[in-house]
PDB file of C-alpha atoms and ligand atoms in Angstrom:
ATOM      1  CA  MET W   1     101.603 101.299  96.249  1.00  0.00           C
ATOM      2  CA  GLY W   2      98.086 102.978  95.617  1.00  0.00           C
ATOM      3  CA  SER W   3      95.993 104.315  93.049  1.00  0.00           C
ATOM      4  CA  LEU W   4      95.518 107.645  91.426  1.00  0.00           C
ATOM      5  CA  ARG W   5      92.472 108.516  90.143  1.00  0.00           C
ATOM      6  CA  ILE W   6      92.035 112.150  88.432  1.00  0.00           C
ATOM      7  CA  ARG W   7      88.273 112.863  87.998  1.00  0.00           C
ATOM      8  CA  VAL W   8      87.352 116.342  85.766  1.00  0.00           C
ATOM      9  CA  VAL W   9      84.589 118.161  86.956  1.00  0.00           C
ATOM     10  CA  GLU W  10      82.751 120.930  85.181  1.00  0.00           C
ATOM     11  CA  ASP W  11      83.655 123.708  88.033  1.00  0.00           C
ATOM     12  CA  ALA W  12      84.402 125.025  91.481  1.00  0.00           C
ATOM     13  CA  HIS W  13      81.132 124.477  92.354  1.00  0.00           C
ATOM     14  CA  GLU W  14      80.393 120.393  90.926  1.00  0.00           C
ATOM     15  CA  LEU W  15      84.026 120.370  92.460  1.00  0.00           C
ATOM     16  CA  GLY W  16      82.981 121.100  96.005  1.00  0.00           C
ATOM     17  CA  ARG W  17      80.065 118.251  95.625  1.00  0.00           C
ATOM     18  CA  ALA W  18      82.440 115.421  94.262  1.00  0.00           C
ATOM     19  CA  GLY W  19      85.080 116.455  97.077  1.00  0.00           C
ATOM     20  CA  ALA W  20      82.460 116.464 100.299  1.00  0.00           C
ATOM     21  CA  ASP W  21      80.951 113.122  98.828  1.00  0.00           C
ATOM     22  CA  LEU W  22      84.215 111.579  98.883  1.00  0.00           C
ATOM     23  CA  VAL W  23      85.153 112.823 102.067  1.00  0.00           C
ATOM     24  CA  ALA W  24      81.515 111.725 103.270  1.00  0.00           C
ATOM     25  CA  GLU W  25      82.773 108.134 102.373  1.00  0.00           C
ATOM     26  CA  VAL W  26      85.513 107.926 104.326  1.00  0.00           C
ATOM     27  CA  ILE W  27      83.316 109.170 107.151  1.00  0.00           C
ATOM     28  CA  ALA W  28      80.736 106.539 106.458  1.00  0.00           C
ATOM     29  CA  ALA W  29      83.591 103.938 106.845  1.00  0.00           C
ATOM     30  CA  ALA W  30      85.498 105.483 109.524  1.00  0.00           C
ATOM     31  CA  PRO W  31      83.779 107.930 112.114  1.00  0.00           C
ATOM     32  CA  THR W  32      86.701 108.497 114.033  1.00  0.00           C
ATOM     33  CA  ALA W  33      88.797 109.565 110.887  1.00  0.00           C
ATOM     34  CA  ALA W  34      91.754 111.662 111.326  1.00  0.00           C
ATOM     35  CA  ILE W  35      91.813 114.047 108.139  1.00  0.00           C
ATOM     36  CA  VAL W  36      94.252 116.753 107.163  1.00  0.00           C
ATOM     37  CA  VAL W  37      92.866 119.611 106.816  1.00  0.00           C
ATOM     38  CA  ALA W  38      93.871 122.412 103.997  1.00  0.00           C
ATOM     39  CA  THR W  39      92.972 125.846 103.761  1.00  0.00           C
ATOM     40  CA  GLY W  40      93.526 127.494 100.750  1.00  0.00           C
ATOM     41  CA  ARG W  41      90.323 128.935  98.225  1.00  0.00           C
ATOM     42  CA  THR W  42      89.953 126.095  96.751  1.00  0.00           C
ATOM     43  CA  PRO W  43      88.876 123.612  99.060  1.00  0.00           C
ATOM     44  CA  MET W  44      86.597 126.026 100.972  1.00  0.00           C
ATOM     45  CA  GLY W  45      83.105 125.006  98.864  1.00  0.00           C
ATOM     46  CA  LEU W  46      84.456 121.243  99.763  1.00  0.00           C
ATOM     47  CA  TYR W  47      84.066 122.441 103.321  1.00  0.00           C
ATOM     48  CA  ALA W  48      80.912 124.515 102.901  1.00  0.00           C
ATOM     49  CA  GLU W  49      78.884 121.404 101.095  1.00  0.00           C
ATOM     50  CA  LEU W  50      80.166 119.128 103.853  1.00  0.00           C
ATOM     51  CA  ALA W  51      78.531 121.889 106.762  1.00  0.00           C
ATOM     52  CA  ALA W  52      75.080 121.907 104.540  1.00  0.00           C
ATOM     53  CA  ARG W  53      74.929 118.297 104.777  1.00  0.00           C
ATOM     54  CA  ARG W  54      75.630 118.372 108.633  1.00  0.00           C
ATOM     55  CA  ARG W  55      73.132 120.871 109.359  1.00  0.00           C
ATOM     56  CA  SER W  56      70.757 118.840 107.146  1.00  0.00           C
ATOM     57  CA  GLY W  57      71.173 115.820 109.230  1.00  0.00           C
ATOM     58  CA  VAL W  58      73.069 113.291 106.696  1.00  0.00           C
ATOM     59  CA  LEU W  59      76.604 113.727 107.937  1.00  0.00           C
ATOM     60  CA  GLU W  60      77.762 113.115 111.250  1.00  0.00           C
ATOM     61  CA  THR W  61      81.050 114.512 112.032  1.00  0.00           C
ATOM     62  CA  LYS W  62      81.543 115.174 115.500  1.00  0.00           C
ATOM     63  CA  ALA W  63      83.775 112.184 115.857  1.00  0.00           C
ATOM     64  CA  ILE W  64      86.650 112.784 113.081  1.00  0.00           C
ATOM     65  CA  SER W  65      90.016 114.083 114.068  1.00  0.00           C
ATOM     66  CA  ALA W  66      91.324 117.342 112.474  1.00  0.00           C
ATOM     67  CA  VAL W  67      95.026 117.606 111.234  1.00  0.00           C
ATOM     68  CA  GLN W  68      96.868 120.689 110.765  1.00  0.00           C
ATOM     69  CA  LEU W  69      98.352 120.896 107.742  1.00  0.00           C
ATOM     70  CA  ASP W  70     100.786 124.290 107.463  1.00  0.00           C
ATOM     71  CA  GLU W  71     100.855 127.199 110.088  1.00  0.00           C
ATOM     72  CA  TYR W  72     102.664 130.539 109.778  1.00  0.00           C
ATOM     73  CA  LEU W  73     105.600 131.076 111.950  1.00  0.00           C
ATOM     74  CA  GLY W  74     105.847 134.204 114.988  1.00  0.00           C
ATOM     75  CA  LEU W  75     101.370 135.070 114.932  1.00  0.00           C
ATOM     76  CA  GLU W  76     100.039 135.882 117.693  1.00  0.00           C
ATOM     77  CA  PRO W  77      97.921 132.427 118.693  1.00  0.00           C
ATOM     78  CA  ASP W  78      94.604 134.655 117.928  1.00  0.00           C
ATOM     79  CA  ASP W  79      95.548 136.023 114.923  1.00  0.00           C
ATOM     80  CA  ARG W  80      92.583 135.925 112.312  1.00  0.00           C
ATOM     81  CA  ARG W  81      94.751 135.855 109.390  1.00  0.00           C
ATOM     82  CA  SER W  82      96.452 132.633 111.031  1.00  0.00           C
ATOM     83  CA  LEU W  83      96.119 129.305 109.340  1.00  0.00           C
ATOM     84  CA  PHE W  84      94.552 127.814 112.141  1.00  0.00           C
ATOM     85  CA  GLY W  85      92.484 130.958 112.498  1.00  0.00           C
ATOM     86  CA  TRP W  86      90.584 130.009 108.729  1.00  0.00           C
ATOM     87  CA  MET W  87      90.020 126.521 109.566  1.00  0.00           C
ATOM     88  CA  HIS W  88      88.859 127.081 112.551  1.00  0.00           C
ATOM     89  CA  ARG W  89      86.162 129.306 110.265  1.00  0.00           C
ATOM     90  CA  SER W  90      86.079 127.277 107.607  1.00  0.00           C
ATOM     91  CA  PHE W  91      86.141 123.405 108.949  1.00  0.00           C
ATOM     92  CA  LEU W  92      86.614 123.184 112.830  1.00  0.00           C
ATOM     93  CA  GLU W  93      83.815 125.415 113.820  1.00  0.00           C
ATOM     94  CA  PRO W  94      81.047 124.526 110.652  1.00  0.00           C
ATOM     95  CA  LEU W  95      81.411 120.960 111.047  1.00  0.00           C
ATOM     96  CA  GLY W  96      81.123 120.605 115.064  1.00  0.00           C
ATOM     97  CA  VAL W  97      85.036 119.239 115.681  1.00  0.00           C
ATOM     98  CA  ARG W  98      86.196 119.962 119.731  1.00  0.00           C
ATOM     99  CA  ASP W  99      89.090 121.538 120.387  1.00  0.00           C
ATOM    100  CA  ASP W 100      90.592 118.117 121.960  1.00  0.00           C
ATOM    101  CA  ARG W 101      89.791 116.562 118.387  1.00  0.00           C
ATOM    102  CA  VAL W 102      92.198 118.847 116.902  1.00  0.00           C
ATOM    103  CA  ILE W 103      96.071 117.852 116.244  1.00  0.00           C
ATOM    104  CA  ARG W 104      97.912 121.158 115.754  1.00  0.00           C
ATOM    105  CA  LEU W 105     101.334 121.441 114.675  1.00  0.00           C
ATOM    106  CA  PRO W 106     104.356 122.350 116.955  1.00  0.00           C
ATOM    107  CA  LEU W 107     105.065 126.541 116.455  1.00  0.00           C
ATOM    108  CA  ASP W 108     107.505 127.359 119.780  1.00  0.00           C
ATOM    109  CA  GLY W 109     110.313 126.201 121.577  1.00  0.00           C
ATOM    110  CA  ASP W 110     112.809 123.788 120.188  1.00  0.00           C
ATOM    111  CA  LEU W 111     110.866 123.151 116.719  1.00  0.00           C
ATOM    112  CA  GLU W 112     113.107 120.666 115.338  1.00  0.00           C
ATOM    113  CA  GLY W 113     112.425 118.127 118.546  1.00  0.00           C
ATOM    114  CA  ALA W 114     109.060 119.451 119.020  1.00  0.00           C
ATOM    115  CA  CYS W 115     108.179 118.191 114.854  1.00  0.00           C
ATOM    116  CA  ALA W 116     109.898 114.826 115.564  1.00  0.00           C
ATOM    117  CA  ALA W 117     108.014 114.583 118.675  1.00  0.00           C
ATOM    118  CA  PHE W 118     104.767 115.459 116.643  1.00  0.00           C
ATOM    119  CA  ASP W 119     105.636 113.050 113.846  1.00  0.00           C
ATOM    120  CA  ARG W 120     106.400 110.537 115.954  1.00  0.00           C
ATOM    121  CA  GLY W 121     102.752 110.775 117.943  1.00  0.00           C
ATOM    122  CA  LEU W 122     101.065 110.671 114.771  1.00  0.00           C
ATOM    123  CA  GLU W 123     102.429 107.712 113.744  1.00  0.00           C
ATOM    124  CA  ALA W 124     101.763 106.286 116.873  1.00  0.00           C
ATOM    125  CA  ARG W 125      98.077 106.750 116.174  1.00  0.00           C
ATOM    126  CA  GLY W 126      98.313 104.582 112.893  1.00  0.00           C
ATOM    127  CA  ALA W 127      98.188 106.023 109.541  1.00  0.00           C
ATOM    128  CA  LEU W 128      96.099 108.591 108.651  1.00  0.00           C
ATOM    129  CA  ASP W 129      92.581 108.033 107.032  1.00  0.00           C
ATOM    130  CA  LEU W 130      92.592 111.123 104.499  1.00  0.00           C
ATOM    131  CA  ALA W 131      94.571 114.159 103.797  1.00  0.00           C
ATOM    132  CA  ILE W 132      92.244 116.918 102.213  1.00  0.00           C
ATOM    133  CA  LEU W 133      94.766 118.884 100.276  1.00  0.00           C
ATOM    134  CA  GLY W 134      95.310 121.591  97.480  1.00  0.00           C
ATOM    135  CA  LEU W 135      98.279 122.692  94.921  1.00  0.00           C
ATOM    136  CA  GLY W 136     100.586 125.535  94.999  1.00  0.00           C
ATOM    137  CA  ARG W 137     101.532 127.107  92.074  1.00  0.00           C
ATOM    138  CA  ASN W 138     105.090 125.886  92.297  1.00  0.00           C
ATOM    139  CA  GLY W 139     103.930 122.502  92.680  1.00  0.00           C
ATOM    140  CA  HIS W 140     104.193 122.820  96.565  1.00  0.00           C
ATOM    141  CA  LEU W 141     101.157 120.588  98.867  1.00  0.00           C
ATOM    142  CA  GLY W 142     100.668 122.412 102.469  1.00  0.00           C
ATOM    143  CA  PHE W 143     103.995 124.146 102.396  1.00  0.00           C
ATOM    144  CA  ASN W 144     106.371 121.458 100.974  1.00  0.00           C
ATOM    145  CA  GLU W 145     108.148 124.102  98.835  1.00  0.00           C
ATOM    146  CA  PRO W 146     110.533 122.852  96.191  1.00  0.00           C
ATOM    147  CA  PRO W 147     112.712 121.211  96.649  1.00  0.00           C
ATOM    148  CA  SER W 148     111.145 118.741  99.045  1.00  0.00           C
ATOM    149  CA  ASP W 149     111.726 115.001  99.181  1.00  0.00           C
ATOM    150  CA  ALA W 150     108.907 112.298  99.472  1.00  0.00           C
ATOM    151  CA  GLY W 151     110.822 111.099 103.376  1.00  0.00           C
ATOM    152  CA  SER W 152     110.540 114.989 104.216  1.00  0.00           C
ATOM    153  CA  SER W 153     109.309 115.674 107.686  1.00  0.00           C
ATOM    154  CA  THR W 154     107.152 117.505 109.973  1.00  0.00           C
ATOM    155  CA  ARG W 155     109.199 120.832 109.870  1.00  0.00           C
ATOM    156  CA  ARG W 156     110.250 124.292 110.010  1.00  0.00           C
ATOM    157  CA  VAL W 157     110.237 125.866 106.474  1.00  0.00           C
ATOM    158  CA  GLU W 158     111.321 129.106 104.891  1.00  0.00           C
ATOM    159  CA  LEU W 159     108.532 129.928 101.795  1.00  0.00           C
ATOM    160  CA  SER W 160     109.662 130.699  98.246  1.00  0.00           C
ATOM    161  CA  SER W 161     108.597 134.917  97.041  1.00  0.00           C
ATOM    162  CA  SER W 162     105.931 133.283  94.591  1.00  0.00           C
ATOM    163  CA  THR W 163     104.184 131.606  97.683  1.00  0.00           C
ATOM    164  CA  ILE W 164     104.518 135.017  99.672  1.00  0.00           C
ATOM    165  CA  GLU W 165     103.307 136.162  96.857  1.00  0.00           C
ATOM    166  CA  ALA W 166     100.151 133.842  95.990  1.00  0.00           C
ATOM    167  CA  ASN W 167      99.228 134.112  99.483  1.00  0.00           C
ATOM    168  CA  ALA W 168      99.246 137.859 100.176  1.00  0.00           C
ATOM    169  CA  ARG W 169      95.815 137.923  98.618  1.00  0.00           C
ATOM    170  CA  TYR W 170      94.501 135.900 102.072  1.00  0.00           C
ATOM    171  CA  TYR W 171      96.256 137.762 104.549  1.00  0.00           C
ATOM    172  CA  ASP W 172      94.481 141.282 104.893  1.00  0.00           C
ATOM    173  CA  GLY W 173      96.161 142.870 102.376  1.00  0.00           C
ATOM    174  CA  GLY W 174      99.701 142.767 104.330  1.00  0.00           C
ATOM    175  CA  ARG W 175     102.845 140.523 103.654  1.00  0.00           C
ATOM    176  CA  PRO W 176     102.747 136.882 105.288  1.00  0.00           C
ATOM    177  CA  PRO W 177     104.984 135.505 107.451  1.00  0.00           C
ATOM    178  CA  ALA W 178     108.026 134.276 105.430  1.00  0.00           C
ATOM    179  CA  THR W 179     108.711 131.155 107.611  1.00  0.00           C
ATOM    180  CA  ALA W 180     106.148 128.484 108.757  1.00  0.00           C
ATOM    181  CA  VAL W 181     105.673 124.611 109.962  1.00  0.00           C
ATOM    182  CA  THR W 182     104.403 122.021 107.353  1.00  0.00           C
ATOM    183  CA  LEU W 183     103.275 118.998 107.933  1.00  0.00           C
ATOM    184  CA  GLY W 184     105.988 116.565 106.229  1.00  0.00           C
ATOM    185  CA  MET W 185     105.914 114.926 102.662  1.00  0.00           C
ATOM    186  CA  ARG W 186     105.935 111.614 104.435  1.00  0.00           C
ATOM    187  CA  GLN W 187     103.306 111.908 106.731  1.00  0.00           C
ATOM    188  CA  LEU W 188     101.075 113.437 104.136  1.00  0.00           C
ATOM    189  CA  LEU W 189     102.086 110.036 100.986  1.00  0.00           C
ATOM    190  CA  SER W 190     101.438 107.515 104.145  1.00  0.00           C
ATOM    191  CA  ALA W 191      97.890 108.798 104.590  1.00  0.00           C
ATOM    192  CA  ARG W 192      95.383 106.046 103.688  1.00  0.00           C
ATOM    193  CA  ALA W 193      93.780 108.041 100.833  1.00  0.00           C
ATOM    194  CA  ILE W 194      94.245 111.720  99.739  1.00  0.00           C
ATOM    195  CA  VAL W 195      91.974 113.875  97.721  1.00  0.00           C
ATOM    196  CA  LEU W 196      93.704 116.968  96.369  1.00  0.00           C
ATOM    197  CA  VAL W 197      91.599 119.646  94.579  1.00  0.00           C
ATOM    198  CA  VAL W 198      92.402 121.613  92.282  1.00  0.00           C
ATOM    199  CA  SER W 199      90.329 124.462  90.408  1.00  0.00           C
ATOM    200  CA  GLY W 200      91.486 127.672  87.689  1.00  0.00           C
ATOM    201  CA  SER W 201      93.404 128.152  85.169  1.00  0.00           C
ATOM    202  CA  SER W 202      96.254 129.747  87.455  1.00  0.00           C
ATOM    203  CA  LYS W 203      96.896 125.833  87.955  1.00  0.00           C
ATOM    204  CA  ARG W 204      96.840 124.306  84.312  1.00  0.00           C
ATOM    205  CA  THR W 205     100.618 124.018  84.122  1.00  0.00           C
ATOM    206  CA  ILE W 206     101.175 122.913  87.542  1.00  0.00           C
ATOM    207  CA  VAL W 207      98.664 120.233  87.362  1.00  0.00           C
ATOM    208  CA  ARG W 208      99.611 118.465  84.880  1.00  0.00           C
ATOM    209  CA  ARG W 209     103.474 119.045  86.043  1.00  0.00           C
ATOM    210  CA  ALA W 210     102.722 117.073  89.047  1.00  0.00           C
ATOM    211  CA  LEU W 211     100.226 114.700  87.802  1.00  0.00           C
ATOM    212  CA  GLU W 212     102.035 113.426  84.141  1.00  0.00           C
ATOM    213  CA  GLY W 213     105.587 115.192  84.508  1.00  0.00           C
ATOM    214  CA  PRO W 214     108.445 113.612  86.484  1.00  0.00           C
ATOM    215  CA  VAL W 215     108.715 112.588  89.936  1.00  0.00           C
ATOM    216  CA  GLY W 216     110.975 114.507  91.921  1.00  0.00           C
ATOM    217  CA  PRO W 217     111.175 116.942  94.626  1.00  0.00           C
ATOM    218  CA  ALA W 218     111.437 119.887  92.277  1.00  0.00           C
ATOM    219  CA  VAL W 219     107.577 119.768  92.235  1.00  0.00           C
ATOM    220  CA  PRO W 220     106.722 118.249  95.362  1.00  0.00           C
ATOM    221  CA  ALA W 221     102.838 117.035  94.452  1.00  0.00           C
ATOM    222  CA  SER W 222     104.553 114.512  91.717  1.00  0.00           C
ATOM    223  CA  PHE W 223     105.214 112.296  94.601  1.00  0.00           C
ATOM    224  CA  LEU W 224     101.246 111.858  94.918  1.00  0.00           C
ATOM    225  CA  GLN W 225     101.763 109.743  91.796  1.00  0.00           C
ATOM    226  CA  GLN W 226     104.004 107.015  93.771  1.00  0.00           C
ATOM    227  CA  ALA W 227     102.040 107.622  97.211  1.00  0.00           C
ATOM    228  CA  GLY W 228     100.971 104.380  98.744  1.00  0.00           C
ATOM    229  CA  GLY W 229      97.331 104.831  99.864  1.00  0.00           C
ATOM    230  CA  ASP W 230      94.368 105.922  97.047  1.00  0.00           C
ATOM    231  CA  VAL W 231      94.699 109.489  95.785  1.00  0.00           C
ATOM    232  CA  THR W 232      91.919 110.621  93.927  1.00  0.00           C
ATOM    233  CA  VAL W 233      92.416 114.319  92.135  1.00  0.00           C
ATOM    234  CA  ILE W 234      89.343 116.178  91.556  1.00  0.00           C
ATOM    235  CA  VAL W 235      90.265 119.089  89.172  1.00  0.00           C
ATOM    236  CA  ASP W 236      88.004 121.457  87.222  1.00  0.00           C
ATOM    237  CA  ARG W 237      87.958 121.857  83.404  1.00  0.00           C
ATOM    238  CA  ALA W 238      89.429 125.388  83.850  1.00  0.00           C
ATOM    239  CA  ALA W 239      92.340 123.612  85.399  1.00  0.00           C
ATOM    240  CA  TRP W 240      92.549 120.666  83.144  1.00  0.00           C
ATOM    241  CA  ALA W 241      92.487 122.718  79.423  1.00  0.00           C
ATOM    242  CA  ASP W 242      91.510 120.099  77.227  1.00  0.00           C
ATOM    243  CA  GLY W 243      89.890 117.422  79.653  1.00  0.00           C
ATOM    244  CA  ARG W 244      91.772 114.428  78.677  1.00  0.00           C
ATOM    245  CA  ALA W 245      90.603 112.751  81.438  1.00  0.00           C
ATOM    246  CA  SER W 246      87.154 112.055  82.716  1.00  0.00           C
TER     247      SER W 246
HETATM  248  C1  GLP M   1      98.656 127.583  99.986  1.00  0.00           C
HETATM  249  C2  GLP M   1      98.764 126.813 101.555  1.00  0.00           C
HETATM  250  C3  GLP M   1      98.564 125.269 100.999  1.00  0.00           C
HETATM  251  C4  GLP M   1      97.296 125.292 100.106  1.00  0.00           C
HETATM  252  C5  GLP M   1      97.774 125.966  98.281  1.00  0.00           C
HETATM  253  C6  GLP M   1      97.018 126.280  97.359  1.00  0.00           C
HETATM  254  O1  GLP M   1     100.068 127.335 100.095  1.00  0.00           O
HETATM  255  N1  GLP M   1     100.105 126.565 102.124  1.00  0.00           N
HETATM  256  O2  GLP M   1      98.047 124.101 101.711  1.00  0.00           O
HETATM  257  O3  GLP M   1      96.518 124.098  99.802  1.00  0.00           O
HETATM  258  O4  GLP M   1      98.579 127.160  98.910  1.00  0.00           O
HETATM  259  O5  GLP M   1      96.015 127.212  97.938  1.00  0.00           O
HETATM  260  P1  GLP M   1      94.876 127.780  97.124  1.00  0.00           P
HETATM  261  O6  GLP M   1      93.825 126.525  97.125  1.00  0.00           O
HETATM  262  O7  GLP M   1      94.500 128.954  97.304  1.00  0.00           O
HETATM  263  O8  GLP M   1      95.437 127.721  95.028  1.00  0.00           O
END
């Protein structure tokens, strides 16, 4: 079993710096690291910090591989509201990750077969080096909506109404699609390292449930308590209300 470390930081700005330190350490040790890249608002400061370090020449990111975490179904490939579009603008482009180093989720055809082949392909590469994850208000990781068990694989999912509502603010005011593809819990939990970034008072209840509550499919992020690799949770004071851990 791996380790779980909770690091409480002052605010979203410090969260970005602390997260970037950790990601930079992984890349320094493994320049060709395969890294799962979450979208969502929380890791944006982290990605901006990585990009700033790259620009100033202290970080080299061009040899890493980026693995897509989740994506809506039914969008045109160039729809800028897609999670890939967001990942491209916030991570791939600023960090100079070329297209041939991006591992994208399957989105059409026989999805069940394509997802199984995708997982076999990932497993053949060896363990993922790092997963950068955010926390859904309902405890999801990626789009592993409750209930999702620890062994769930990459698959098509129906999004809950709470997730659709939460993500509408990132969707140009419209309603995001109700179906998506997500990397499975099994793939995420077997990463060598995981960094979960959590910010803001709206995550207070769920972050405690995930880290201190019972482990089970009702809160998929609770499986981080049993992940095989090293899990670091970076949480700001607004989310970790009484600051018990440090
Ligand atoms: C979305 C994404 C997740 C993300 C989560 C948290 O539903 N599918 O990958 O981590 O929400 O987003 P935010 O960081 O904006 O709170």
